[in-house]
PDB file of C-alpha atoms in Angstrom:
ATOM      1  CA  UNK R   1       0.058  -0.355  -0.111  1.00 80.00           C
ATOM      2  CA  UNK R   2       0.646   3.787  -0.340  1.00 88.00           C
ATOM      3  CA  UNK R   3       0.182   6.711   1.865  1.00 85.00           C
ATOM      4  CA  UNK R   4       0.086  10.059   0.336  1.00 89.00           C
ATOM      5  CA  UNK R   5       0.617  12.850   2.905  1.00 88.00           C
ATOM      6  CA  UNK R   6      -0.675  16.128   1.247  1.00 91.00           C
ATOM      7  CA  UNK R   7      -0.624  18.961   4.303  1.00 93.00           C
ATOM      8  CA  UNK R   8       1.129  21.628   2.203  1.00 93.00           C
ATOM      9  CA  UNK R   9       4.839  22.928   1.882  1.00 94.00           C
ATOM     10  CA  UNK R  10       5.119  23.639   5.506  1.00 94.00           C
ATOM     11  CA  UNK R  11       2.684  21.138   7.351  1.00 93.00           C
ATOM     12  CA  UNK R  12       3.762  18.026   5.432  1.00 95.00           C
ATOM     13  CA  UNK R  13       7.112  17.907   6.517  1.00 95.00           C
ATOM     14  CA  UNK R  14       6.042  18.714  10.378  1.00 94.00           C
ATOM     15  CA  UNK R  15       3.594  16.057  10.426  1.00 93.00           C
ATOM     16  CA  UNK R  16       6.375  13.587   9.202  1.00 95.00           C
ATOM     17  CA  UNK R  17       9.122  15.351  11.923  1.00 94.00           C
ATOM     18  CA  UNK R  18       5.805  14.783  14.555  1.00 92.00           C
ATOM     19  CA  UNK R  19       5.726  11.052  13.379  1.00 93.00           C
ATOM     20  CA  UNK R  20       9.085  10.552  13.808  1.00 95.00           C
ATOM     21  CA  UNK R  21      10.362  10.800  10.030  1.00 96.00           C
ATOM     22  CA  UNK R  22      13.150  13.270   9.820  1.00 97.00           C
ATOM     23  CA  UNK R  23      16.911  13.656  10.899  1.00 97.00           C
ATOM     24  CA  UNK R  24      17.656  11.713  13.735  1.00 97.00           C
ATOM     25  CA  UNK R  25      19.765  14.552  15.461  1.00 96.00           C
ATOM     26  CA  UNK R  26      16.703  16.753  15.311  1.00 95.00           C
ATOM     27  CA  UNK R  27      14.054  14.696  16.480  1.00 95.00           C
ATOM     28  CA  UNK R  28      16.238  13.246  19.361  1.00 94.00           C
ATOM     29  CA  UNK R  29      17.016  16.865  20.283  1.00 92.00           C
ATOM     30  CA  UNK R  30      12.455  17.413  20.441  1.00 91.00           C
ATOM     31  CA  UNK R  31      12.463  13.826  22.070  1.00 90.00           C
ATOM     32  CA  UNK R  32      10.554  12.428  19.396  1.00 93.00           C
ATOM     33  CA  UNK R  33      10.993   8.893  18.852  1.00 95.00           C
ATOM     34  CA  UNK R  34      13.093   8.106  15.817  1.00 97.00           C
ATOM     35  CA  UNK R  35      11.141   5.622  13.277  1.00 97.00           C
ATOM     36  CA  UNK R  36      12.942   6.606  10.042  1.00 97.00           C
ATOM     37  CA  UNK R  37      16.025   8.491   9.493  1.00 98.00           C
ATOM     38  CA  UNK R  38      15.685  10.349   6.672  1.00 96.00           C
ATOM     39  CA  UNK R  39      17.976  13.810   6.680  1.00 96.00           C
ATOM     40  CA  UNK R  40      16.176  15.250   3.656  1.00 95.00           C
ATOM     41  CA  UNK R  41      12.467  15.877   5.284  1.00 96.00           C
ATOM     42  CA  UNK R  42      11.901  19.659   5.897  1.00 96.00           C
ATOM     43  CA  UNK R  43      14.801  20.328   3.663  1.00 96.00           C
ATOM     44  CA  UNK R  44      14.821  22.239   0.436  1.00 96.00           C
ATOM     45  CA  UNK R  45      12.215  24.531   1.015  1.00 96.00           C
ATOM     46  CA  UNK R  46      11.784  27.129  -2.018  1.00 95.00           C
ATOM     47  CA  UNK R  47       9.841  30.593  -2.089  1.00 93.00           C
ATOM     48  CA  UNK R  48       9.249  33.129  -4.675  1.00 93.00           C
ATOM     49  CA  UNK R  49      10.859  36.594  -2.443  1.00 93.00           C
ATOM     50  CA  UNK R  50       9.310  39.925  -4.048  1.00 93.00           C
ATOM     51  CA  UNK R  51      10.124  43.459  -4.259  1.00 93.00           C
ATOM     52  CA  UNK R  52       7.866  46.421  -4.888  1.00 91.00           C
ATOM     53  CA  UNK R  53       8.680  49.719  -6.401  1.00 92.00           C
ATOM     54  CA  UNK R  54       5.781  52.168  -5.885  1.00 89.00           C
ATOM     55  CA  UNK R  55       5.002  55.559  -7.836  1.00 90.00           C
ATOM     56  CA  UNK R  56       2.904  58.548  -6.757  1.00 89.00           C
ATOM     57  CA  UNK R  57       1.167  60.267  -8.940  1.00 87.00           C
ATOM     58  CA  UNK R  58       0.563  64.050  -9.002  1.00 87.00           C
ATOM     59  CA  UNK R  59      -2.965  65.586  -7.672  1.00 82.00           C
ATOM     60  CA  UNK R  60      -3.815  66.654 -11.157  1.00 85.00           C
ATOM     61  CA  UNK R  61      -4.109  62.878 -11.816  1.00 80.00           C
ATOM     62  CA  UNK R  62      -6.161  62.125  -9.043  1.00 78.00           C
ATOM     63  CA  UNK R  63      -8.980  59.640  -9.541  1.00 76.00           C
ATOM     64  CA  UNK R  64      -6.877  57.156 -11.549  1.00 76.00           C
ATOM     65  CA  UNK R  65      -6.181  54.473  -9.237  1.00 77.00           C
ATOM     66  CA  UNK R  66      -9.509  52.605  -7.374  1.00 73.00           C
ATOM     67  CA  UNK R  67      -8.261  52.977  -4.082  1.00 70.00           C
ATOM     68  CA  UNK R  68      -9.513  57.040  -4.961  1.00 71.00           C
ATOM     69  CA  UNK R  69     -13.064  55.789  -5.444  1.00 69.00           C
ATOM     70  CA  UNK R  70     -14.450  54.003  -1.880  1.00 69.00           C
ATOM     71  CA  UNK R  71     -16.580  55.302   0.830  1.00 64.00           C
ATOM     72  CA  UNK R  72     -17.039  54.354   4.346  1.00 62.00           C
ATOM     73  CA  UNK R  73     -19.468  52.345   5.879  1.00 65.00           C
ATOM     74  CA  UNK R  74     -19.381  51.184   9.488  1.00 64.00           C
ATOM     75  CA  UNK R  75     -16.146  52.479   9.643  1.00 62.00           C
ATOM     76  CA  UNK R  76     -14.691  50.587   6.654  1.00 65.00           C
ATOM     77  CA  UNK R  77     -13.726  51.270   3.138  1.00 67.00           C
ATOM     78  CA  UNK R  78     -15.910  49.786   0.508  1.00 70.00           C
ATOM     79  CA  UNK R  79     -15.879  49.949  -3.036  1.00 70.00           C
ATOM     80  CA  UNK R  80     -18.028  52.777  -4.857  1.00 75.00           C
ATOM     81  CA  UNK R  81     -21.590  51.930  -4.861  1.00 82.00           C
ATOM     82  CA  UNK R  82     -21.799  52.724  -8.850  1.00 84.00           C
ATOM     83  CA  UNK R  83     -18.962  50.128  -9.360  1.00 80.00           C
ATOM     84  CA  UNK R  84     -21.439  47.639  -7.274  1.00 84.00           C
ATOM     85  CA  UNK R  85     -24.222  48.392  -9.360  1.00 89.00           C
ATOM     86  CA  UNK R  86     -22.199  47.798 -12.720  1.00 86.00           C
ATOM     87  CA  UNK R  87     -21.099  44.675 -11.602  1.00 87.00           C
ATOM     88  CA  UNK R  88     -24.319  43.498 -10.610  1.00 92.00           C
ATOM     89  CA  UNK R  89     -26.641  45.054 -13.903  1.00 93.00           C
ATOM     90  CA  UNK R  90     -23.892  44.925 -16.457  1.00 92.00           C
ATOM     91  CA  UNK R  91     -21.023  42.575 -15.318  1.00 90.00           C
ATOM     92  CA  UNK R  92     -18.597  45.139 -16.294  1.00 87.00           C
ATOM     93  CA  UNK R  93     -16.306  47.851 -14.855  1.00 81.00           C
ATOM     94  CA  UNK R  94     -13.651  47.634 -12.464  1.00 78.00           C
ATOM     95  CA  UNK R  95     -14.905  44.969 -10.140  1.00 78.00           C
ATOM     96  CA  UNK R  96     -14.577  42.603 -12.990  1.00 83.00           C
ATOM     97  CA  UNK R  97     -10.418  42.674 -12.321  1.00 79.00           C
ATOM     98  CA  UNK R  98      -8.745  40.474  -9.867  1.00 77.00           C
ATOM     99  CA  UNK R  99      -6.665  44.377  -9.477  1.00 77.00           C
ATOM    100  CA  UNK R 100      -3.783  42.733 -10.656  1.00 81.00           C
ATOM    101  CA  UNK R 101      -4.087  41.605 -13.916  1.00 82.00           C
ATOM    102  CA  UNK R 102      -1.384  42.884 -16.072  1.00 88.00           C
ATOM    103  CA  UNK R 103       2.152  41.702 -16.045  1.00 93.00           C
ATOM    104  CA  UNK R 104       5.043  39.722 -17.738  1.00 95.00           C
ATOM    105  CA  UNK R 105       7.303  37.117 -17.598  1.00 95.00           C
ATOM    106  CA  UNK R 106      11.074  38.364 -17.973  1.00 94.00           C
ATOM    107  CA  UNK R 107      14.177  36.606 -18.217  1.00 94.00           C
ATOM    108  CA  UNK R 108      16.288  39.113 -17.211  1.00 93.00           C
ATOM    109  CA  UNK R 109      20.665  39.415 -17.494  1.00 91.00           C
ATOM    110  CA  UNK R 110      21.011  37.394 -14.047  1.00 91.00           C
ATOM    111  CA  UNK R 111      19.197  34.559 -15.438  1.00 89.00           C
ATOM    112  CA  UNK R 112      21.128  31.512 -15.854  1.00 70.00           C
ATOM    113  CA  UNK R 113      22.117  30.979 -19.479  1.00 51.00           C
ATOM    114  CA  UNK R 114      21.830  27.540 -21.206  1.00 51.00           C
ATOM    115  CA  UNK R 115      24.792  26.219 -22.721  1.00 44.00           C
ATOM    116  CA  UNK R 116      24.498  25.958 -26.796  1.00 44.00           C
ATOM    117  CA  UNK R 117      24.197  22.521 -28.604  1.00 44.00           C
ATOM    118  CA  UNK R 118      27.544  21.907 -30.404  1.00 43.00           C
ATOM    119  CA  UNK R 119      27.805  21.842 -34.149  1.00 47.00           C
ATOM    120  CA  UNK R 120      28.985  18.430 -35.474  1.00 47.00           C
ATOM    121  CA  UNK R 121      30.294  17.932 -38.875  1.00 45.00           C
ATOM    122  CA  UNK R 122      28.845  15.185 -40.859  1.00 49.00           C
ATOM    123  CA  UNK R 123      31.230  12.302 -41.667  1.00 52.00           C
ATOM    124  CA  UNK R 124      32.846  12.748 -44.830  1.00 53.00           C
ATOM    125  CA  UNK R 125      32.259  16.283 -45.272  1.00 50.00           C
ATOM    126  CA  UNK R 126      34.987  18.578 -46.347  1.00 51.00           C
ATOM    127  CA  UNK R 127      36.569  19.872 -43.524  1.00 46.00           C
ATOM    128  CA  UNK R 128      37.454  23.384 -45.274  1.00 46.00           C
ATOM    129  CA  UNK R 129      33.739  24.113 -45.943  1.00 48.00           C
ATOM    130  CA  UNK R 130      31.410  26.092 -43.709  1.00 47.00           C
ATOM    131  CA  UNK R 131      28.228  25.423 -45.614  1.00 50.00           C
ATOM    132  CA  UNK R 132      28.363  21.698 -44.657  1.00 51.00           C
ATOM    133  CA  UNK R 133      27.532  22.560 -40.839  1.00 52.00           C
ATOM    134  CA  UNK R 134      24.485  21.455 -39.942  1.00 56.00           C
ATOM    135  CA  UNK R 135      22.261  23.213 -38.049  1.00 57.00           C
ATOM    136  CA  UNK R 136      22.459  22.646 -34.630  1.00 58.00           C
ATOM    137  CA  UNK R 137      19.740  20.507 -32.836  1.00 62.00           C
ATOM    138  CA  UNK R 138      17.110  22.660 -30.643  1.00 60.00           C
ATOM    139  CA  UNK R 139      17.595  21.795 -27.039  1.00 61.00           C
ATOM    140  CA  UNK R 140      14.900  19.892 -25.187  1.00 65.00           C
ATOM    141  CA  UNK R 141      12.412  22.191 -23.603  1.00 58.00           C
ATOM    142  CA  UNK R 142      14.067  21.890 -20.144  1.00 59.00           C
ATOM    143  CA  UNK R 143      17.075  23.439 -21.505  1.00 65.00           C
ATOM    144  CA  UNK R 144      15.333  26.419 -23.186  1.00 67.00           C
ATOM    145  CA  UNK R 145      16.249  29.991 -21.641  1.00 74.00           C
ATOM    146  CA  UNK R 146      13.902  30.247 -18.565  1.00 86.00           C
ATOM    147  CA  UNK R 147      12.072  33.528 -17.109  1.00 93.00           C
ATOM    148  CA  UNK R 148      13.466  34.576 -13.544  1.00 95.00           C
ATOM    149  CA  UNK R 149      11.452  37.638 -13.037  1.00 96.00           C
ATOM    150  CA  UNK R 150       7.658  37.622 -13.109  1.00 95.00           C
ATOM    151  CA  UNK R 151       6.482  41.815 -12.889  1.00 95.00           C
ATOM    152  CA  UNK R 152       2.965  42.228 -11.892  1.00 92.00           C
ATOM    153  CA  UNK R 153       1.726  45.728 -11.950  1.00 90.00           C
ATOM    154  CA  UNK R 154      -0.993  47.003  -9.625  1.00 86.00           C
ATOM    155  CA  UNK R 155      -3.100  50.314 -10.181  1.00 84.00           C
ATOM    156  CA  UNK R 156      -2.631  51.696  -6.648  1.00 82.00           C
ATOM    157  CA  UNK R 157      -0.087  52.727  -4.509  1.00 83.00           C
ATOM    158  CA  UNK R 158       1.419  50.256  -2.289  1.00 82.00           C
ATOM    159  CA  UNK R 159       0.586  49.968   1.672  1.00 77.00           C
ATOM    160  CA  UNK R 160       2.400  46.953   2.298  1.00 74.00           C
ATOM    161  CA  UNK R 161       5.443  44.593   1.222  1.00 72.00           C
ATOM    162  CA  UNK R 162       3.055  42.401  -0.772  1.00 72.00           C
ATOM    163  CA  UNK R 163       1.513  43.946  -3.949  1.00 64.00           C
ATOM    164  CA  UNK R 164      -1.888  42.105  -3.675  1.00 64.00           C
ATOM    165  CA  UNK R 165      -2.662  42.494   0.150  1.00 71.00           C
ATOM    166  CA  UNK R 166      -2.535  46.321  -0.482  1.00 70.00           C
ATOM    167  CA  UNK R 167      -6.167  46.392  -1.274  1.00 66.00           C
ATOM    168  CA  UNK R 168      -6.827  44.361   1.518  1.00 67.00           C
ATOM    169  CA  UNK R 169      -4.779  46.558   3.605  1.00 70.00           C
ATOM    170  CA  UNK R 170      -6.262  49.577   2.401  1.00 67.00           C
ATOM    171  CA  UNK R 171      -9.202  48.488   3.386  1.00 64.00           C
ATOM    172  CA  UNK R 172      -8.538  48.703   6.637  1.00 65.00           C
ATOM    173  CA  UNK R 173      -6.752  52.078   6.869  1.00 62.00           C
ATOM    174  CA  UNK R 174      -9.153  54.636   8.505  1.00 55.00           C
ATOM    175  CA  UNK R 175      -7.109  57.569   6.237  1.00 55.00           C
ATOM    176  CA  UNK R 176     -10.035  58.752   4.008  1.00 54.00           C
ATOM    177  CA  UNK R 177      -7.867  58.239   1.081  1.00 59.00           C
ATOM    178  CA  UNK R 178      -3.788  57.842  -0.185  1.00 70.00           C
ATOM    179  CA  UNK R 179      -2.314  59.670  -2.601  1.00 77.00           C
ATOM    180  CA  UNK R 180      -3.224  57.987  -6.219  1.00 83.00           C
ATOM    181  CA  UNK R 181      -0.390  56.103  -7.920  1.00 86.00           C
ATOM    182  CA  UNK R 182       0.392  52.360  -9.438  1.00 88.00           C
ATOM    183  CA  UNK R 183       3.269  49.622  -8.372  1.00 90.00           C
ATOM    184  CA  UNK R 184       5.389  47.330  -9.934  1.00 93.00           C
ATOM    185  CA  UNK R 185       6.070  44.147  -8.069  1.00 92.00           C
ATOM    186  CA  UNK R 186       9.165  42.078  -9.214  1.00 94.00           C
ATOM    187  CA  UNK R 187       9.004  38.359  -8.413  1.00 95.00           C
ATOM    188  CA  UNK R 188      11.943  36.132  -8.513  1.00 95.00           C
ATOM    189  CA  UNK R 189      10.330  33.046  -9.948  1.00 95.00           C
ATOM    190  CA  UNK R 190      13.059  30.365 -10.019  1.00 93.00           C
ATOM    191  CA  UNK R 191      14.871  31.032  -6.646  1.00 94.00           C
ATOM    192  CA  UNK R 192      17.953  29.289  -6.048  1.00 94.00           C
ATOM    193  CA  UNK R 193      17.888  29.839  -2.177  1.00 95.00           C
ATOM    194  CA  UNK R 194      16.721  27.339   0.204  1.00 96.00           C
ATOM    195  CA  UNK R 195      15.268  26.983   3.458  1.00 96.00           C
ATOM    196  CA  UNK R 196      14.197  24.562   5.950  1.00 96.00           C
ATOM    197  CA  UNK R 197      11.312  23.306   7.830  1.00 96.00           C
ATOM    198  CA  UNK R 198      12.109  22.068  11.612  1.00 95.00           C
ATOM    199  CA  UNK R 199      10.190  21.408  14.847  1.00 93.00           C
ATOM    200  CA  UNK R 200       9.330  24.276  16.918  1.00 87.00           C
ATOM    201  CA  UNK R 201       9.189  25.076  20.467  1.00 77.00           C
ATOM    202  CA  UNK R 202       7.684  21.752  22.435  1.00 75.00           C
ATOM    203  CA  UNK R 203       7.561  19.105  19.758  1.00 68.00           C
ATOM    204  CA  UNK R 204       5.321  16.825  21.891  1.00 71.00           C
ATOM    205  CA  UNK R 205       2.523  19.545  21.312  1.00 75.00           C
ATOM    206  CA  UNK R 206       1.188  18.814  18.014  1.00 69.00           C
ATOM    207  CA  UNK R 207      -0.781  21.888  18.023  1.00 77.00           C
ATOM    208  CA  UNK R 208       2.667  24.411  17.920  1.00 82.00           C
ATOM    209  CA  UNK R 209       3.880  25.402  14.891  1.00 88.00           C
ATOM    210  CA  UNK R 210       6.188  24.350  12.749  1.00 92.00           C
ATOM    211  CA  UNK R 211       9.779  26.734  12.907  1.00 93.00           C
ATOM    212  CA  UNK R 212      10.537  27.691   9.126  1.00 94.00           C
ATOM    213  CA  UNK R 213      13.512  29.222   7.971  1.00 95.00           C
ATOM    214  CA  UNK R 214      12.756  30.760   4.798  1.00 94.00           C
ATOM    215  CA  UNK R 215      16.846  31.162   3.736  1.00 95.00           C
ATOM    216  CA  UNK R 216      15.183  34.187   1.640  1.00 94.00           C
ATOM    217  CA  UNK R 217      18.159  36.020  -0.583  1.00 95.00           C
ATOM    218  CA  UNK R 218      20.612  33.667   0.683  1.00 95.00           C
ATOM    219  CA  UNK R 219      21.608  33.053  -2.620  1.00 95.00           C
ATOM    220  CA  UNK R 220      23.064  36.090  -4.253  1.00 95.00           C
ATOM    221  CA  UNK R 221      21.616  35.272  -7.850  1.00 94.00           C
ATOM    222  CA  UNK R 222      17.987  35.629  -6.275  1.00 95.00           C
ATOM    223  CA  UNK R 223      19.346  39.228  -5.233  1.00 95.00           C
ATOM    224  CA  UNK R 224      20.445  40.006  -8.863  1.00 96.00           C
ATOM    225  CA  UNK R 225      17.037  38.851 -10.422  1.00 96.00           C
ATOM    226  CA  UNK R 226      14.986  41.228  -8.387  1.00 96.00           C
ATOM    227  CA  UNK R 227      17.672  44.142  -8.756  1.00 96.00           C
ATOM    228  CA  UNK R 228      16.946  43.351 -12.482  1.00 96.00           C
ATOM    229  CA  UNK R 229      13.410  43.791 -12.152  1.00 95.00           C
ATOM    230  CA  UNK R 230      13.565  47.112  -9.895  1.00 95.00           C
ATOM    231  CA  UNK R 231      15.356  48.266 -13.106  1.00 95.00           C
ATOM    232  CA  UNK R 232      12.880  47.118 -15.322  1.00 94.00           C
ATOM    233  CA  UNK R 233      10.304  48.651 -13.394  1.00 88.00           C
TER     234      UNK R 233
END
């Protein structure tokens, strides 16, 4: 038989560690009986680091950001009622957008370049003729140049490190409005940095959250990709 454990990138290794499956030294340090000494459990955690670059528009351009068209109801911001009516009646308008529907995948100068296939001369060909060199075979799909940065466009000023969460964070702000603007979020989509998941606190209490070591930007190649993304922004 086979058991498939699917509890997510964090809780799958956490459950294995709690069950005694993982690095022996780590399990013994937390008083967990070792069932299987597997050093790889909890290792190789990967995440996508991101950086925002936000621009403020002059006062003459006020009104271009969705955050300019909100109203307070019971102390909380809601979209403009005309937006709501337009969506309910016509299924059109700003509420048909997820808020981040424009962007690009870019292969920057920081991306790792694949090696080009070598040209081989056919057997018996004239060694002095360059015209008899065949075209190089196309590399396998996995070897094609890959994007290392995703650019996401947000039609509003960022108010949190996560561009998309700015809309949720803006709803909680008590200020009547923020200056209009727009934001570019650069995401390193092929990170080289690695983190890990470990048991946290009293491991004998399963309700305790795991200790997550993100390892973000521990590899300078990820920093280089984000830097190139900010330059494009």
